[in-house]
Amino acid sequence: MAKHAILVIDMLNDFVGEKAPLRCPGGETIIPDLQKIFEWVRGREGDDIHLVHIQEAHRKNDADFRVRPLHAVKGTWGSDFIPELYPQEDEYIVQKRRHSGFAHTDLDLYLKEEGIDTVVLTGVWTNVCVRSTATDALANAYKVITLSDGTASKTEEMHEYGLNDLSIFTKVMTVDQYIQAWENDEDPWVGGGDAQNKVK
């Protein structure tokens, strides 16, 4: 079976929760599903599935703030992970300053070192950082899976638009479907993408 990395994108205090300045309300609704997959991965034996936490961590005068409000400055409460989904010591953390988890980070190097060929996308926002990370994953020749109930955006409409775009080149499935595929010794990625150009 392939080796997978579940990328947990920006489940941070500045994006998730009532006090978040760039609150993504949908981010709160996906916490139970992400806790479920965290528990499942952490309870498995072997290292065929990795949890990788992607953390937006900007410098104070980051160029990103020319187009977006100040947020997730490195070392602040806002850039820290929400308590419900805090990384464990042996789980890898990738800090980023751009939308994509691959942009100017060592994510690709880590995945290659670990022999991982499939990335599984979770977190916020579906139509921004999740989609950007998925695009770069494909560009780096990874198979890509998007968990529809493990991702969220500022609005449900944004989320659905994001999933529609992602379905062109990723496998969109639920957390339960993903877990069940592994339990049945099936490759979850089979059938991914839009080989027959049916997405509208």
Tab-separated table of C-alpha atoms in Angstrom:
chain	number	residue	atom	x	y	z
A	1	MET	CA	0.000	0.000	0.000
A	2	ALA	CA	1.085	3.584	-0.615
A	3	LYS	CA	2.379	5.831	2.162
A	4	HIS	CA	0.182	8.789	3.005
A	5	ALA	CA	0.623	12.141	4.745
A	6	ILE	CA	-2.471	13.790	6.160
A	7	LEU	CA	-1.809	17.516	5.875
A	8	VAL	CA	-3.657	19.506	8.546
A	9	ILE	CA	-3.717	23.025	7.141
A	10	ASP	CA	-3.979	26.131	9.342
A	11	MET	CA	-6.155	24.838	12.152
A	12	LEU	CA	-4.915	27.825	14.136
A	13	ASN	CA	-6.300	30.294	16.670
A	14	ASP	CA	-6.443	33.151	14.146
A	15	PHE	CA	-8.729	31.113	11.860
A	16	VAL	CA	-10.798	28.842	14.109
A	17	GLY	CA	-12.913	29.887	17.105
A	18	GLU	CA	-15.063	32.836	18.133
A	19	LYS	CA	-12.026	35.002	18.968
A	20	ALA	CA	-10.335	34.403	15.617
A	21	PRO	CA	-9.803	37.681	13.673
A	22	LEU	CA	-9.987	35.834	10.338
A	23	ARG	CA	-12.572	33.364	11.583
A	24	CYS	CA	-13.552	30.515	9.320
A	25	PRO	CA	-16.827	29.340	10.923
A	26	GLY	CA	-16.728	26.055	9.061
A	27	GLY	CA	-13.426	25.296	10.739
A	28	GLU	CA	-15.228	24.725	14.017
A	29	THR	CA	-17.623	22.206	12.471
A	30	ILE	CA	-14.826	19.957	11.167
A	31	ILE	CA	-13.035	19.616	14.519
A	32	PRO	CA	-14.837	16.367	15.520
A	33	ASP	CA	-14.078	14.727	12.165
A	34	LEU	CA	-10.426	15.739	12.407
A	35	GLN	CA	-10.240	14.488	15.989
A	36	LYS	CA	-11.614	11.184	14.721
A	37	ILE	CA	-8.933	10.810	12.068
A	38	PHE	CA	-6.209	11.965	14.493
A	39	GLU	CA	-7.233	9.265	16.957
A	40	TRP	CA	-7.358	6.656	14.202
A	41	VAL	CA	-3.912	7.534	12.819
A	42	ARG	CA	-2.313	7.771	16.262
A	43	GLY	CA	-3.725	4.370	17.175
A	44	ARG	CA	-2.313	2.614	14.117
A	45	GLU	CA	0.840	0.530	14.102
A	46	GLY	CA	3.623	1.302	11.633
A	47	ASP	CA	4.404	4.517	9.788
A	48	ASP	CA	2.382	4.260	6.572
A	49	ILE	CA	0.265	7.320	7.487
A	50	HIS	CA	1.833	10.508	8.846
A	51	LEU	CA	0.082	13.482	10.434
A	52	VAL	CA	1.776	16.672	9.186
A	53	HIS	CA	0.675	19.989	10.650
A	54	ILE	CA	0.885	23.007	8.338
A	55	GLN	CA	1.211	26.227	10.327
A	56	GLU	CA	0.924	29.711	8.872
A	57	ALA	CA	3.664	31.727	10.596
A	58	HIS	CA	4.268	35.148	9.052
A	59	ARG	CA	6.960	37.694	9.746
A	60	LYS	CA	5.595	40.975	11.122
A	61	ASN	CA	5.879	42.855	7.812
A	62	ASP	CA	5.042	39.953	5.547
A	63	ALA	CA	4.066	40.785	1.967
A	64	ASP	CA	0.894	38.756	2.519
A	65	PHE	CA	-0.424	41.648	4.611
A	66	ARG	CA	-0.542	43.862	1.512
A	67	VAL	CA	-3.598	41.909	0.379
A	68	ARG	CA	-4.942	40.378	3.627
A	69	PRO	CA	-5.391	41.611	7.220
A	70	LEU	CA	-2.648	41.021	9.782
A	71	HIS	CA	-2.830	37.420	10.985
A	72	ALA	CA	-0.849	34.400	12.190
A	73	VAL	CA	2.377	36.216	13.014
A	74	LYS	CA	5.065	33.736	14.015
A	75	GLY	CA	5.310	33.236	17.769
A	76	THR	CA	1.897	34.717	18.573
A	77	TRP	CA	-1.253	33.105	19.987
A	78	GLY	CA	-2.911	33.517	16.596
A	79	SER	CA	-0.305	31.395	14.843
A	80	ASP	CA	-0.567	28.592	17.396
A	81	PHE	CA	-2.637	25.449	16.863
A	82	ILE	CA	-6.105	25.198	18.389
A	83	PRO	CA	-6.011	23.095	21.584
A	84	GLU	CA	-8.402	20.453	20.217
A	85	LEU	CA	-5.985	19.526	17.405
A	86	TYR	CA	-2.592	20.152	18.950
A	87	PRO	CA	0.326	18.234	17.402
A	88	GLN	CA	2.062	15.516	19.333
A	89	GLU	CA	5.836	15.602	19.750
A	90	ASP	CA	6.646	13.095	16.994
A	91	GLU	CA	4.403	14.752	14.365
A	92	TYR	CA	6.066	17.005	11.824
A	93	ILE	CA	5.249	20.722	11.655
A	94	VAL	CA	5.756	22.773	8.491
A	95	GLN	CA	5.674	26.553	8.859
A	96	LYS	CA	4.592	28.549	5.822
A	97	ARG	CA	4.263	32.196	4.820
A	98	ARG	CA	2.229	31.701	1.664
A	99	HIS	CA	-1.046	29.940	0.893
A	100	SER	CA	0.512	26.669	-0.224
A	101	GLY	CA	2.176	24.333	2.239
A	102	PHE	CA	4.792	23.684	-0.443
A	103	ALA	CA	5.722	27.305	-1.227
A	104	HIS	CA	9.235	28.015	0.123
A	105	THR	CA	8.981	25.285	2.794
A	106	ASP	CA	10.607	21.897	3.313
A	107	LEU	CA	7.343	19.947	2.937
A	108	ASP	CA	8.362	18.311	-0.350
A	109	LEU	CA	11.746	17.328	1.112
A	110	TYR	CA	10.089	15.782	4.157
A	111	LEU	CA	7.624	13.793	2.053
A	112	LYS	CA	10.388	12.487	-0.196
A	113	GLU	CA	12.587	11.542	2.775
A	114	GLU	CA	9.711	9.533	4.230
A	115	GLY	CA	8.803	7.842	0.927
A	116	ILE	CA	5.308	9.342	0.918
A	117	ASP	CA	3.502	9.379	-2.434
A	118	THR	CA	-0.016	10.484	-1.463
A	119	VAL	CA	-1.112	13.609	0.403
A	120	VAL	CA	-4.491	13.908	2.105
A	121	LEU	CA	-5.804	17.434	2.542
A	122	THR	CA	-7.659	18.710	5.593
A	123	GLY	CA	-8.057	22.123	7.242
A	124	VAL	CA	-8.954	25.652	6.140
A	125	TRP	CA	-9.741	27.370	3.769
A	126	THR	CA	-10.862	24.854	1.124
A	127	ASN	CA	-10.779	27.394	-1.707
A	128	VAL	CA	-7.521	29.104	-0.689
A	129	CYS	CA	-4.781	27.332	1.291
A	130	VAL	CA	-6.145	23.816	0.799
A	131	ARG	CA	-6.567	24.323	-2.927
A	132	SER	CA	-3.149	25.996	-3.292
A	133	THR	CA	-1.461	23.142	-1.435
A	134	ALA	CA	-3.300	20.595	-3.597
A	135	THR	CA	-2.182	22.326	-6.784
A	136	ASP	CA	1.454	22.272	-5.703
A	137	ALA	CA	1.180	18.669	-4.552
A	138	LEU	CA	0.031	17.687	-8.031
A	139	ALA	CA	2.839	19.756	-9.569
A	140	ASN	CA	5.278	17.743	-7.450
A	141	ALA	CA	3.750	14.468	-8.724
A	142	TYR	CA	1.919	13.410	-5.559
A	143	LYS	CA	-1.440	11.696	-5.572
A	144	VAL	CA	-3.915	13.989	-3.821
A	145	ILE	CA	-6.984	13.217	-1.706
A	146	THR	CA	-9.306	15.883	-0.268
A	147	LEU	CA	-11.492	15.044	2.734
A	148	SER	CA	-14.744	16.921	2.165
A	149	ASP	CA	-15.821	16.875	5.825
A	150	GLY	CA	-12.276	17.537	7.003
A	151	THR	CA	-11.992	20.833	5.117
A	152	ALA	CA	-13.930	24.094	5.413
A	153	SER	CA	-14.115	27.680	4.190
A	154	LYS	CA	-15.506	30.996	5.375
A	155	THR	CA	-18.869	30.106	3.799
A	156	GLU	CA	-20.434	26.865	2.630
A	157	GLU	CA	-20.580	28.296	-0.890
A	158	MET	CA	-16.819	28.902	-0.889
A	159	HIS	CA	-16.284	25.367	0.431
A	160	GLU	CA	-18.416	23.805	-2.298
A	161	TYR	CA	-16.730	25.848	-5.035
A	162	GLY	CA	-13.374	24.729	-3.679
A	163	LEU	CA	-14.383	21.068	-3.609
A	164	ASN	CA	-15.693	21.294	-7.158
A	165	ASP	CA	-12.345	22.608	-8.391
A	166	LEU	CA	-10.428	20.069	-6.325
A	167	SER	CA	-12.472	17.203	-7.759
A	168	ILE	CA	-10.849	17.862	-11.137
A	169	PHE	CA	-7.482	16.562	-9.971
A	170	THR	CA	-7.912	15.051	-6.489
A	171	LYS	CA	-10.013	12.280	-4.980
A	172	VAL	CA	-12.764	13.886	-2.892
A	173	MET	CA	-14.091	11.624	-0.142
A	174	THR	CA	-15.276	11.758	3.463
A	175	VAL	CA	-13.247	10.935	6.560
A	176	ASP	CA	-15.253	7.732	7.077
A	177	GLN	CA	-14.759	6.662	3.456
A	178	TYR	CA	-11.035	7.251	3.749
A	179	ILE	CA	-10.705	5.233	6.953
A	180	GLN	CA	-12.897	2.447	5.586
A	181	ALA	CA	-10.756	2.123	2.465
A	182	TRP	CA	-7.678	1.531	4.613
A	183	GLU	CA	-9.561	-0.905	6.843
A	184	ASN	CA	-10.586	-2.834	3.702
A	185	ASP	CA	-6.985	-2.810	2.413
A	186	GLU	CA	-8.011	-0.668	-0.566
A	187	ASP	CA	-6.116	2.280	-2.053
A	188	PRO	CA	-8.294	5.313	-1.192
A	189	TRP	CA	-6.927	7.311	-4.123
A	190	VAL	CA	-8.218	4.935	-6.826
A	191	GLY	CA	-10.764	6.761	-8.971
A	192	GLY	CA	-9.385	10.189	-8.167
A	193	GLY	CA	-9.503	13.125	-10.543
A	194	ASP	CA	-11.688	13.717	-13.560
A	195	ALA	CA	-10.264	11.519	-16.292
A	196	GLN	CA	-13.471	11.759	-18.356
A	197	ASN	CA	-13.884	15.544	-18.016
A	198	LYS	CA	-17.263	15.330	-16.259
A	199	VAL	CA	-16.787	18.057	-13.641
A	200	LYS	CA	-18.956	21.093	-14.324
